[in-house]
mmCIF file of C-alpha atoms and ligand atoms in Angstrom:
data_model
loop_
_atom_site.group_PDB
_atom_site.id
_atom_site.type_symbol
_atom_site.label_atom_id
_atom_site.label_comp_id
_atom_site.label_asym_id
_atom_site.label_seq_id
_atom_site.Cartn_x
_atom_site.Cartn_y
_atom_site.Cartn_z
ATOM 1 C CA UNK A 1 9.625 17.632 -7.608
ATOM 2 C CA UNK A 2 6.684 18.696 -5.827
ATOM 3 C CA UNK A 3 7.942 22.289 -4.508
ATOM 4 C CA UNK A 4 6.881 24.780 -6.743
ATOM 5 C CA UNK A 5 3.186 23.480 -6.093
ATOM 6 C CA UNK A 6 1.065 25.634 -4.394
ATOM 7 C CA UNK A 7 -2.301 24.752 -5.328
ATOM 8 C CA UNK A 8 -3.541 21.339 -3.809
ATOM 9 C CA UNK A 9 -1.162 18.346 -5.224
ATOM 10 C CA UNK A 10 -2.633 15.277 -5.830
ATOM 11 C CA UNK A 11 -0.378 12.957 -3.941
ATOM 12 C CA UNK A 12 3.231 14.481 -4.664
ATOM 13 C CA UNK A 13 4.606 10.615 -3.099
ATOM 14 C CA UNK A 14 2.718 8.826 -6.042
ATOM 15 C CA UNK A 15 1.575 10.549 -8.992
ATOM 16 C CA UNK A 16 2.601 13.693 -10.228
ATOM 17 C CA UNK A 17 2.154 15.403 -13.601
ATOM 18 C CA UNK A 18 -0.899 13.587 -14.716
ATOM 19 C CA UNK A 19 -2.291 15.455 -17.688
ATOM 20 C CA UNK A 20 -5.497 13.727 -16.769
ATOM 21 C CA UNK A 21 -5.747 15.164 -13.690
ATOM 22 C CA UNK A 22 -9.094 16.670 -12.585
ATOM 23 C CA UNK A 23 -11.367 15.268 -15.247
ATOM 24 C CA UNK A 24 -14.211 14.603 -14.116
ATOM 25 C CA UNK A 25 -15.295 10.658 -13.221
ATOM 26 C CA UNK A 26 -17.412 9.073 -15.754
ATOM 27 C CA UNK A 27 -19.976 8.057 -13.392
ATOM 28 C CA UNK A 28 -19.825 11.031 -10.336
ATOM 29 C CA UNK A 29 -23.447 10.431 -9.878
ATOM 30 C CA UNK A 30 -23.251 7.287 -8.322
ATOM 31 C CA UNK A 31 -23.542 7.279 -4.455
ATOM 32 C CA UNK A 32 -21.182 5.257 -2.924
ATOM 33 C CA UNK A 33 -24.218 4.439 0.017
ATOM 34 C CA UNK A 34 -26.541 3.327 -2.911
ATOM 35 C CA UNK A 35 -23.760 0.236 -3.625
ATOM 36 C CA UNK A 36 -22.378 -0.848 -0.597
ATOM 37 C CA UNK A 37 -24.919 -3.328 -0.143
ATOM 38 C CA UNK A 38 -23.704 -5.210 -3.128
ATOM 39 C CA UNK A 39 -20.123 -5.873 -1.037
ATOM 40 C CA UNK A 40 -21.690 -6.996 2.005
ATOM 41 C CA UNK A 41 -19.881 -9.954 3.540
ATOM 42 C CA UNK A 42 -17.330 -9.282 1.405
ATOM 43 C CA UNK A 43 -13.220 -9.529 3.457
ATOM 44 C CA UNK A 44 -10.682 -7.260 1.769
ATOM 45 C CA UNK A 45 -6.994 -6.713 2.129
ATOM 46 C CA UNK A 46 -5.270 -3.490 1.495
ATOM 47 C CA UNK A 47 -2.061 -3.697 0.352
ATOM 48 C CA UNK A 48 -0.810 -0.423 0.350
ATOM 49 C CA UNK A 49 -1.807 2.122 2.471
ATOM 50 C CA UNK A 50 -0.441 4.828 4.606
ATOM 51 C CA UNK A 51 -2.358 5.134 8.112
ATOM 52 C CA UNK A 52 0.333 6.943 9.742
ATOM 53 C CA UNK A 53 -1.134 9.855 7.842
ATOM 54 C CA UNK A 54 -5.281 8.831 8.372
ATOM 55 C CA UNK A 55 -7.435 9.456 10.662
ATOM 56 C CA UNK A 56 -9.407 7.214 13.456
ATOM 57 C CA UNK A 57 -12.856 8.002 10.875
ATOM 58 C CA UNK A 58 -10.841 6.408 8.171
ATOM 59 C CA UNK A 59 -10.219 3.302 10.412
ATOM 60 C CA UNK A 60 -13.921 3.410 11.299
ATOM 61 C CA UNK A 61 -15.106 3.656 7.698
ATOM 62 C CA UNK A 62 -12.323 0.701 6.675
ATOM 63 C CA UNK A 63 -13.600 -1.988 9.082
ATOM 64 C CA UNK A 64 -16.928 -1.363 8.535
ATOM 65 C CA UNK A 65 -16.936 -1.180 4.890
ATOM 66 C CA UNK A 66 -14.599 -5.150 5.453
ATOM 67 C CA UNK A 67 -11.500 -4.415 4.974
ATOM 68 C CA UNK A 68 -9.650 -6.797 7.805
ATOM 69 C CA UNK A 69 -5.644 -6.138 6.898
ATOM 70 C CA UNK A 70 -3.786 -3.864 5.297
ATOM 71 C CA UNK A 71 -0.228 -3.438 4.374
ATOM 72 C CA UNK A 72 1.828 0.492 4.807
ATOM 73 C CA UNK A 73 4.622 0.574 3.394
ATOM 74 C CA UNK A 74 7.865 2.591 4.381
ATOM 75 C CA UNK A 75 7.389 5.741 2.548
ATOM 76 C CA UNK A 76 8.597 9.411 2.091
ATOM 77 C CA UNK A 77 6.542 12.046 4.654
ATOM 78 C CA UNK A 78 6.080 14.605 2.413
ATOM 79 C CA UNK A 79 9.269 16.688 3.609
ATOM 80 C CA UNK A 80 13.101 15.727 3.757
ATOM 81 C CA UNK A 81 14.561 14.487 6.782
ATOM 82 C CA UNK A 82 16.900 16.111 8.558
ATOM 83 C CA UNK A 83 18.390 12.737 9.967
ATOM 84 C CA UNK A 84 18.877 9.389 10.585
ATOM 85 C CA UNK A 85 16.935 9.048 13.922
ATOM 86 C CA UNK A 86 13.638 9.939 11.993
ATOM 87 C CA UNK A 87 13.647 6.956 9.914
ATOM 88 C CA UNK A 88 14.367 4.982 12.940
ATOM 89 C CA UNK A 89 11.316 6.193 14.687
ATOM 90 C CA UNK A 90 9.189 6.519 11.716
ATOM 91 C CA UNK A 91 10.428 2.420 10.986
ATOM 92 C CA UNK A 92 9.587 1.558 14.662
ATOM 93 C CA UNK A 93 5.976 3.232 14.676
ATOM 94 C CA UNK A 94 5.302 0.997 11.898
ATOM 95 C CA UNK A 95 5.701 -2.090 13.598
ATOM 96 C CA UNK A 96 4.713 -0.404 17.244
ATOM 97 C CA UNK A 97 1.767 1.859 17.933
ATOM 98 C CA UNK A 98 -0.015 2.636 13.927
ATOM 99 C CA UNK A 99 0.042 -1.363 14.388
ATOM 100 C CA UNK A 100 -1.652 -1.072 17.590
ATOM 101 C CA UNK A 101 -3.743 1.847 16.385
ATOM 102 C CA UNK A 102 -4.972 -0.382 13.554
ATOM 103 C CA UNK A 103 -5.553 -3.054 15.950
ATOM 104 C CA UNK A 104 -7.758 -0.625 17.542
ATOM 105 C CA UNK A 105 -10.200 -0.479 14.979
ATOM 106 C CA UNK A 106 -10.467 -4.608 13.999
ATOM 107 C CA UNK A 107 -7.773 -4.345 10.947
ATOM 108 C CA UNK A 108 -4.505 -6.181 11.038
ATOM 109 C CA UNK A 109 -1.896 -4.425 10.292
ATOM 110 C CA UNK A 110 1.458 -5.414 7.848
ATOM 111 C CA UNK A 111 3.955 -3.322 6.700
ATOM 112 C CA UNK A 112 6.956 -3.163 4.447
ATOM 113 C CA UNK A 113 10.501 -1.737 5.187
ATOM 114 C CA UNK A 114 12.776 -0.051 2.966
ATOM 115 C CA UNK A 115 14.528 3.546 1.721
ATOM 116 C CA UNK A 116 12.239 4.936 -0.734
ATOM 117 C CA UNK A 117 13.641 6.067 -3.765
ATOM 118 C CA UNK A 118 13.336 9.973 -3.170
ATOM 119 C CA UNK A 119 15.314 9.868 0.155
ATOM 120 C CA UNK A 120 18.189 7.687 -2.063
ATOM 121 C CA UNK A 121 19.339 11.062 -3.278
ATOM 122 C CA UNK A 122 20.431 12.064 -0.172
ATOM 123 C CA UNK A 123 23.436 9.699 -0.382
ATOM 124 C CA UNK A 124 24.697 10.667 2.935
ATOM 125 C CA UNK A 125 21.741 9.957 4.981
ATOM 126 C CA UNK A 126 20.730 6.916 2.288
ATOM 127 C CA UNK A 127 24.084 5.146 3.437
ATOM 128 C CA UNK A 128 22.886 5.321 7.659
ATOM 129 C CA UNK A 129 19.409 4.243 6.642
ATOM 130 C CA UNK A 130 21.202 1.020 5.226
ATOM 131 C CA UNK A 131 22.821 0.251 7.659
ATOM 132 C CA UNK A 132 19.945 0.085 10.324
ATOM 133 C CA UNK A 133 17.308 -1.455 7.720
ATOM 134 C CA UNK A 134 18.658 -4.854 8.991
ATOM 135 C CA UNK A 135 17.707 -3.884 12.485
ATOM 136 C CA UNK A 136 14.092 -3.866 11.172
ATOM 137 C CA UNK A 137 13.470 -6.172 8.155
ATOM 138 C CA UNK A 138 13.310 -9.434 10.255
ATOM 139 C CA UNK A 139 10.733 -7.775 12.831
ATOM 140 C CA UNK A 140 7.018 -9.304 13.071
ATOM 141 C CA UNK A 141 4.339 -8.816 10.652
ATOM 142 C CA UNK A 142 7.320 -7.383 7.960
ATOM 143 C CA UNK A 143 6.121 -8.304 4.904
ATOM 144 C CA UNK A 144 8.611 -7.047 2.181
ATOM 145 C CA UNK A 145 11.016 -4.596 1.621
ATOM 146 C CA UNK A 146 9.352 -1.720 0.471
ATOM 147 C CA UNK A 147 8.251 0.289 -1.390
ATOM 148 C CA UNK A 148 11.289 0.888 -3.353
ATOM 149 C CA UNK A 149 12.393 1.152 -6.806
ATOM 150 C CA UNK A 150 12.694 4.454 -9.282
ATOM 151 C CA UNK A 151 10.823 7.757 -8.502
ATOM 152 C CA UNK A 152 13.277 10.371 -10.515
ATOM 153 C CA UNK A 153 15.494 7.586 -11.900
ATOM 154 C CA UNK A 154 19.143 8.922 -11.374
ATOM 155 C CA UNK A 155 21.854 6.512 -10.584
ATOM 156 C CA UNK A 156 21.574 6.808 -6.726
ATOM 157 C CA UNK A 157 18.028 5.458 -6.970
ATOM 158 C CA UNK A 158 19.594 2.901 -9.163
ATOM 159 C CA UNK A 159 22.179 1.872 -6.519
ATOM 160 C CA UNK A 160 19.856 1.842 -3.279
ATOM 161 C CA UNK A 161 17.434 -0.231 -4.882
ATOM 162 C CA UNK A 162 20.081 -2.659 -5.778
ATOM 163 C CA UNK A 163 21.325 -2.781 -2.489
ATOM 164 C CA UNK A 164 17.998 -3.319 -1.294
ATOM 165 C CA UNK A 165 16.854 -5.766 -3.663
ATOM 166 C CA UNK A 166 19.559 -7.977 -2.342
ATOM 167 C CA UNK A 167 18.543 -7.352 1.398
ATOM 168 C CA UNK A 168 15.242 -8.721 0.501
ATOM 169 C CA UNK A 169 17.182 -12.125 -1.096
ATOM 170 C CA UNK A 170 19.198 -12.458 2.219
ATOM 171 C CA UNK A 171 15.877 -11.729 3.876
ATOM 172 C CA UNK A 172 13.772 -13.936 2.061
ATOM 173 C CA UNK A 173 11.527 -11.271 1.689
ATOM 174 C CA UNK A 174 9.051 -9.953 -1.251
ATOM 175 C CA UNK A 175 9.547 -6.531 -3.103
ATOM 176 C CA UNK A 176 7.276 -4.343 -3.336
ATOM 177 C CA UNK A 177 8.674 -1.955 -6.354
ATOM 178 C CA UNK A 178 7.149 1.901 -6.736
ATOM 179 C CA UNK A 179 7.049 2.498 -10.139
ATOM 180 C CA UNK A 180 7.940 6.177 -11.126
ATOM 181 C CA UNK A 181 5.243 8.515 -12.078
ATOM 182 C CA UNK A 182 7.218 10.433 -15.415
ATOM 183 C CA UNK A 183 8.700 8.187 -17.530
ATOM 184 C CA UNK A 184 6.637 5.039 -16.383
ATOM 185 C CA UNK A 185 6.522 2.442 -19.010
ATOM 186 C CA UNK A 186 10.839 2.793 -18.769
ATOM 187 C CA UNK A 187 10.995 3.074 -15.548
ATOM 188 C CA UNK A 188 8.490 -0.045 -14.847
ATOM 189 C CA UNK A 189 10.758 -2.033 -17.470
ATOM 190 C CA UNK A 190 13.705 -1.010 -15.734
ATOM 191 C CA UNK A 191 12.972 -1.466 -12.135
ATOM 192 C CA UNK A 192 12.223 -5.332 -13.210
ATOM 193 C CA UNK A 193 15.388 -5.669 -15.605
ATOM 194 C CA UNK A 194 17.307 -5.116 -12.286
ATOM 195 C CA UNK A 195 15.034 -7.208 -10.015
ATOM 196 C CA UNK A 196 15.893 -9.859 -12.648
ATOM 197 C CA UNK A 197 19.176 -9.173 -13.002
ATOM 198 C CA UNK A 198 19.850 -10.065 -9.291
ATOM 199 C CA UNK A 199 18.271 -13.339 -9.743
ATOM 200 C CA UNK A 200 14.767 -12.454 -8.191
ATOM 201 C CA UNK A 201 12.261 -14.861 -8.814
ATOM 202 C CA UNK A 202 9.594 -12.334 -9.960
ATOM 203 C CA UNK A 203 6.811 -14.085 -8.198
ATOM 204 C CA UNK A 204 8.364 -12.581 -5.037
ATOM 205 C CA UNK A 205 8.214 -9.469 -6.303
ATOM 206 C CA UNK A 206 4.849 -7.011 -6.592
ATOM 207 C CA UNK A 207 5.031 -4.363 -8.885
ATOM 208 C CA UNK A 208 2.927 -1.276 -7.957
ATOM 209 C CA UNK A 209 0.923 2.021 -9.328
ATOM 210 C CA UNK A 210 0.803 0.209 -12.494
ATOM 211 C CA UNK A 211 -1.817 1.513 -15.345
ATOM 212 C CA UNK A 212 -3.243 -0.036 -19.055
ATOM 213 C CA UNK A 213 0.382 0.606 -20.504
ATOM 214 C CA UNK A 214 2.429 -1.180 -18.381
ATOM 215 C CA UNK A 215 0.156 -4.520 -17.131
ATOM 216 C CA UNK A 216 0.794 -6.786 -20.311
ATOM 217 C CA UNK A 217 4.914 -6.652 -19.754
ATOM 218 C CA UNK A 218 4.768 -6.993 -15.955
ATOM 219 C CA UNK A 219 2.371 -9.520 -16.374
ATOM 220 C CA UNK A 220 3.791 -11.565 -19.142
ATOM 221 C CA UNK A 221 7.287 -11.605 -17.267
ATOM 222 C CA UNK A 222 5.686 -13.020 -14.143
ATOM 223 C CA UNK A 223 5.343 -10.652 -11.752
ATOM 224 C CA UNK A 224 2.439 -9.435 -9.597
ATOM 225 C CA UNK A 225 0.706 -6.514 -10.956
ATOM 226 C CA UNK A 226 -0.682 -4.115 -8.337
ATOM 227 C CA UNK A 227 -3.013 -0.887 -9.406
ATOM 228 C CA UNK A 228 -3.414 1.820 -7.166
ATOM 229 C CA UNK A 229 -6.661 3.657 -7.073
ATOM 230 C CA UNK A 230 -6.068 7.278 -6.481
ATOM 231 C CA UNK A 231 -8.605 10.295 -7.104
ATOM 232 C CA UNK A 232 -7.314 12.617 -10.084
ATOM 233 C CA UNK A 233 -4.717 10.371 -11.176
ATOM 234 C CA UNK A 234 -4.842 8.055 -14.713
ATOM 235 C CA UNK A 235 -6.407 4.841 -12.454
ATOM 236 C CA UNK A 236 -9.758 5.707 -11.627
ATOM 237 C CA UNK A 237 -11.637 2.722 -10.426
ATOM 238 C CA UNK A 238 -13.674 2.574 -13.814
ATOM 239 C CA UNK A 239 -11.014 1.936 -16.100
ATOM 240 C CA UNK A 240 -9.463 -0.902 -13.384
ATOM 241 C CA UNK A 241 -12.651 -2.729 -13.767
ATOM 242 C CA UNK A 242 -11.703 -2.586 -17.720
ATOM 243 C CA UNK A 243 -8.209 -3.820 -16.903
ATOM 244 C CA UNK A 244 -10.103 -7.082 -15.026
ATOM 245 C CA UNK A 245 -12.129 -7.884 -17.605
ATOM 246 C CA UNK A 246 -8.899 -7.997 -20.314
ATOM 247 C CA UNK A 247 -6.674 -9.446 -18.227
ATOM 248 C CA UNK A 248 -8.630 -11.827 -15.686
ATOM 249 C CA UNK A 249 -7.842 -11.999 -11.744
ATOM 250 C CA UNK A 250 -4.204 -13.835 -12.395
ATOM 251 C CA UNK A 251 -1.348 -11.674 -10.410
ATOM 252 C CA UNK A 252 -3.679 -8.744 -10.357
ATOM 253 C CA UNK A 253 -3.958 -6.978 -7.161
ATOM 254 C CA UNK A 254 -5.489 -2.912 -6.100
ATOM 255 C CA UNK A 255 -4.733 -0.867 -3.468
ATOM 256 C CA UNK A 256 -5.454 2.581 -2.308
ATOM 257 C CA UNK A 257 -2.331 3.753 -1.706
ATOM 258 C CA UNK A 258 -4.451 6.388 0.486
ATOM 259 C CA UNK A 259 -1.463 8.862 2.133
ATOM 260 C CA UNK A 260 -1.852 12.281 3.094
ATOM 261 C CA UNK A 261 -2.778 13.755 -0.845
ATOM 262 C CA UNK A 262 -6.563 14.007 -1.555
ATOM 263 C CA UNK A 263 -7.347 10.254 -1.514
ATOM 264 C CA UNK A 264 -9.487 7.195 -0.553
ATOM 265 C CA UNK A 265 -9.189 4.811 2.128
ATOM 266 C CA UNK A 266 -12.052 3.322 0.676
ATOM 267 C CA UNK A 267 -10.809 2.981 -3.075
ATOM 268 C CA UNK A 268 -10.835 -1.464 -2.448
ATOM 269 C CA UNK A 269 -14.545 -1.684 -1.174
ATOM 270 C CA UNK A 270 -15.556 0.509 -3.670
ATOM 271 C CA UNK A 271 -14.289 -0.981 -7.092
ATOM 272 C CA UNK A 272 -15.543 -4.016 -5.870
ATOM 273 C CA UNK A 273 -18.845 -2.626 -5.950
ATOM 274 C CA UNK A 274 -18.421 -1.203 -9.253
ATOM 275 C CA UNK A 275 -16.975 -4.931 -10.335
ATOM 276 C CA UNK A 276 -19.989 -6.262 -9.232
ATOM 277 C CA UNK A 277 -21.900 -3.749 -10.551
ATOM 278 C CA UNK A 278 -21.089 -4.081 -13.832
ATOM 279 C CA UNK A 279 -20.991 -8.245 -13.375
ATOM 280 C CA UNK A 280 -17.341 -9.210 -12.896
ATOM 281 C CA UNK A 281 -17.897 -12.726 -10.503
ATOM 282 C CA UNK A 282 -17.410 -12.889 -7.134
ATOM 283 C CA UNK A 283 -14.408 -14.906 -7.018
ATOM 284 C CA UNK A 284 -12.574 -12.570 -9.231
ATOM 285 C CA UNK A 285 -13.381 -10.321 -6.937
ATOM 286 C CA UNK A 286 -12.489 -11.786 -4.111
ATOM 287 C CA UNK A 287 -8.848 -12.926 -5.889
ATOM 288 C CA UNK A 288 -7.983 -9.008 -6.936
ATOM 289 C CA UNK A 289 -8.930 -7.727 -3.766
ATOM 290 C CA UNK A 290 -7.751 -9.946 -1.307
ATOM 291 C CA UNK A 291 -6.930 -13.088 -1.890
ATOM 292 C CA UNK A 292 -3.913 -12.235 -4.839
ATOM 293 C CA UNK A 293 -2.154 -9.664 -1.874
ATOM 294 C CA UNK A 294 -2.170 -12.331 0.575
ATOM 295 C CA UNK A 295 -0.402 -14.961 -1.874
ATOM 296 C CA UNK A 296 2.008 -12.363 -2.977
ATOM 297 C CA UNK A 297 2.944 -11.201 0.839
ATOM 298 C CA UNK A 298 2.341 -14.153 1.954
ATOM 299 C CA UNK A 299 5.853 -15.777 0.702
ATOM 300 C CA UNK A 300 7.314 -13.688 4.002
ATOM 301 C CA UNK A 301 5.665 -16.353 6.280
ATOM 302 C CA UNK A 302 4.386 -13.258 8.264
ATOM 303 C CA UNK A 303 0.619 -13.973 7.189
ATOM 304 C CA UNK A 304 -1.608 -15.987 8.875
ATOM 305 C CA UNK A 305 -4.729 -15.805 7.583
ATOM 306 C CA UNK A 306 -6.811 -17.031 10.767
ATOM 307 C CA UNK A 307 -5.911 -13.845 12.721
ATOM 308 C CA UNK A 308 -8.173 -12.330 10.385
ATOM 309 C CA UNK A 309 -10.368 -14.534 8.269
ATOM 310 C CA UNK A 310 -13.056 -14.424 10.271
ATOM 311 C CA UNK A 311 -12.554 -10.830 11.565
ATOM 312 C CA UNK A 312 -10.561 -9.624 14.062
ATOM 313 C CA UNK A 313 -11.105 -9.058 17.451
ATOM 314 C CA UNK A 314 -10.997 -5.723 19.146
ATOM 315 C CA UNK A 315 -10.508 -5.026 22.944
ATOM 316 C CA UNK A 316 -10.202 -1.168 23.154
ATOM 317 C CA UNK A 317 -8.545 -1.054 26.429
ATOM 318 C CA UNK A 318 -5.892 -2.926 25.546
ATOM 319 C CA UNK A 319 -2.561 -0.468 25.435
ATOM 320 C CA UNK A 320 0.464 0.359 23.748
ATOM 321 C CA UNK A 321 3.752 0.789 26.051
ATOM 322 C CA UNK A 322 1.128 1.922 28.529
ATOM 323 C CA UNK A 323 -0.603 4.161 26.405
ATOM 324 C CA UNK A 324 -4.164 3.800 24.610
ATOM 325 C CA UNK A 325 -6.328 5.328 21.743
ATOM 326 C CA UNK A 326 -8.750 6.478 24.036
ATOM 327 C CA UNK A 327 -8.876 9.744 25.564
ATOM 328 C CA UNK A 328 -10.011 11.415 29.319
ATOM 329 C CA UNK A 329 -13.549 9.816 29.792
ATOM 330 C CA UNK A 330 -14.083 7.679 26.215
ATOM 331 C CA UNK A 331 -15.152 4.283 26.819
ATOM 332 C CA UNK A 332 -14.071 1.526 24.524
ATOM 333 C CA UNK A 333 -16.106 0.061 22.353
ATOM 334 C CA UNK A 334 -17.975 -3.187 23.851
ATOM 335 C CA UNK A 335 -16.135 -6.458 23.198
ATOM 336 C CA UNK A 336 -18.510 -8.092 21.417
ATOM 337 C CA UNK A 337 -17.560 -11.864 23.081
ATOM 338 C CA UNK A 338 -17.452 -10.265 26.483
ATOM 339 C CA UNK A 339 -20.129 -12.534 28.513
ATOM 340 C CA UNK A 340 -20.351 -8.788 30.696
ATOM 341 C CA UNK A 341 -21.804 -5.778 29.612
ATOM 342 C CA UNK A 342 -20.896 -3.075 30.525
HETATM 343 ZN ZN1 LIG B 1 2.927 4.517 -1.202
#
């Protein structure tokens, strides 16, 4: 696991161990301000994000650079829990204030629910956390169950994700499955064995962090294939546009999976860029980095694509339970229909 790390881990949660880690980019030289024009008017949608550990600038930087939704999904926070009433409050922030925060900052905001597979080794808090998932699944703007699946593969992993996978059938929800960093390709095979095995029609289900070695099987057994772009990890944004042009746009979906390791919030506007760049069409684009996530997530019937389509509006003095993002003496930002001005 990640504790004997004390120089700066890139993204314990989602990659570990890369032996690729740190090589240099291909292409470093290339200013992400020199490219941005090439996106412009493009929409994108995130599907797998963490904002509970961004910051407002990231927000900022998101919305301007088009990205109009985004899906976080229930994840590990980088240090065990001591108990059951921190899920329940991480769960509720979810679908209460970093949806309002979002909101905030002209981005709609989905999430998934779920136990991720780290916290199933702690059997005796994993067996609460099941209980009270229910309590949260059916809420508003849920998505999925998620993310779940195999992070060190033992057979409590094993059993939670069962359990969950059939929460998601009673739910009538989509997975979203976390493939395992060390042992990937088995890991990958085996989280969708299961997922089959429990009579999951694998269009509901997205499979995520993939890379070059696992796409073919996940694709050619029907599932969604989602690739997360993540500084110093095997998927650098170069080697996804390679992955486009093999495969086409069919099931293929990125993300940023952008947390709180040394990551990018940005990682969706920018390989679009660099798929335009290097002449992969517009409606590819447009399918890999949104359209493909909203199909997928869509089965939920928790998307509705006109609440954000044509971007989404932002009143900054709106408030959460009373509260609001602003602070003594901001102002929020003008409301562009407003007929005053203020
Ligand atoms: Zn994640």
């Amino acid at each position: 696991m990640c504790a004997n790390h004390t120089e700066i881990t890139p993204n314990p949660s989602h990659f570990e161990d890369s032996e690729e880690a740190n090589q240099a980019p291909a292409h470093r030289d290339i200013a992400w301000n020199d490219y941005k024009d090439l996106i412009k008017g493009m929409r994108f949608f995130d599907p797998h994000i963490h904002m509970v550990s961004r910051t407002t600038d990231d927000y900022q930087a998101m919305n301007q650079a088009g990205i109009v939704a985004l899906i976080e999904p229930a994840f590990w926070v980088g240090q065990p829990r001591t108990g059951l009433s921190t899920f329940k409050d991480y769960y509720s922030s979810l679908v209460g204030w970093e949806r309002f925060r979002s909101s905030q900052f002209g981005i709609k905001h989905y999430c998934t629910m779920g136990l991720n597979s780290r916290e199933a080794n702690n059997e005796p808090l994993a067996e609460q956390v099941m209980e009270i998932l229910p309590l949260y699944i059916y809420k508003e703007g849920v998505v999925g169950v998620g993310e779940i699946g195999f992070d060190d593969q033992t057979p409590a992993e094993e059993k939670y994700y069962r359990l969950q996978l059939e929460l998601a059938k009673e739910a009538k929800l989509p997975v979203q499955i976390h493939t395992p960093h060390r042992d990937k390709k088995k890991g990958t095979e085996r989280s969708m064995a299961i997922a089959l095995e429990h009579g999951i029609d694998p269009s509901w289900v997205i499979v995520d962090h993939n890379n070059e070695e696992t796409v073919k099987s996940v694709l050619d057994q029907g599932f969604w294939a989602a690739f997360t772009i993540y500084p110093f990890t095997k998927m650098g944004n170069e080697r996804m546009v390679k992955v486009v042009e093999q495969y086409g746009p069919e099931r293929i979906m990125i993300n940023s999976a952008a947390d709180w390791g040394i990551s990018d919030p940005l990682a969706i506007p920018k390989t679009a860029a660099l798929m335009k760049m290097r002449g992969i069409s517009d409606e590819t684009i447009r399918l890999v980095t949104y359209q493909n996530a909203i199909d997928a997530f869509g089965k939920s019937g928790q998307i509705d694509v006109s609440d954000f389509e044509s971007g989404y509006a932002v009143d900054q003095s709106a408030k959460f339970h009373g509260n609001s993002i602003l602070r003594g003496g901001q102002q929020p930002a003008p409301v562009k229909d407003s007929l005053v001005i203020n």
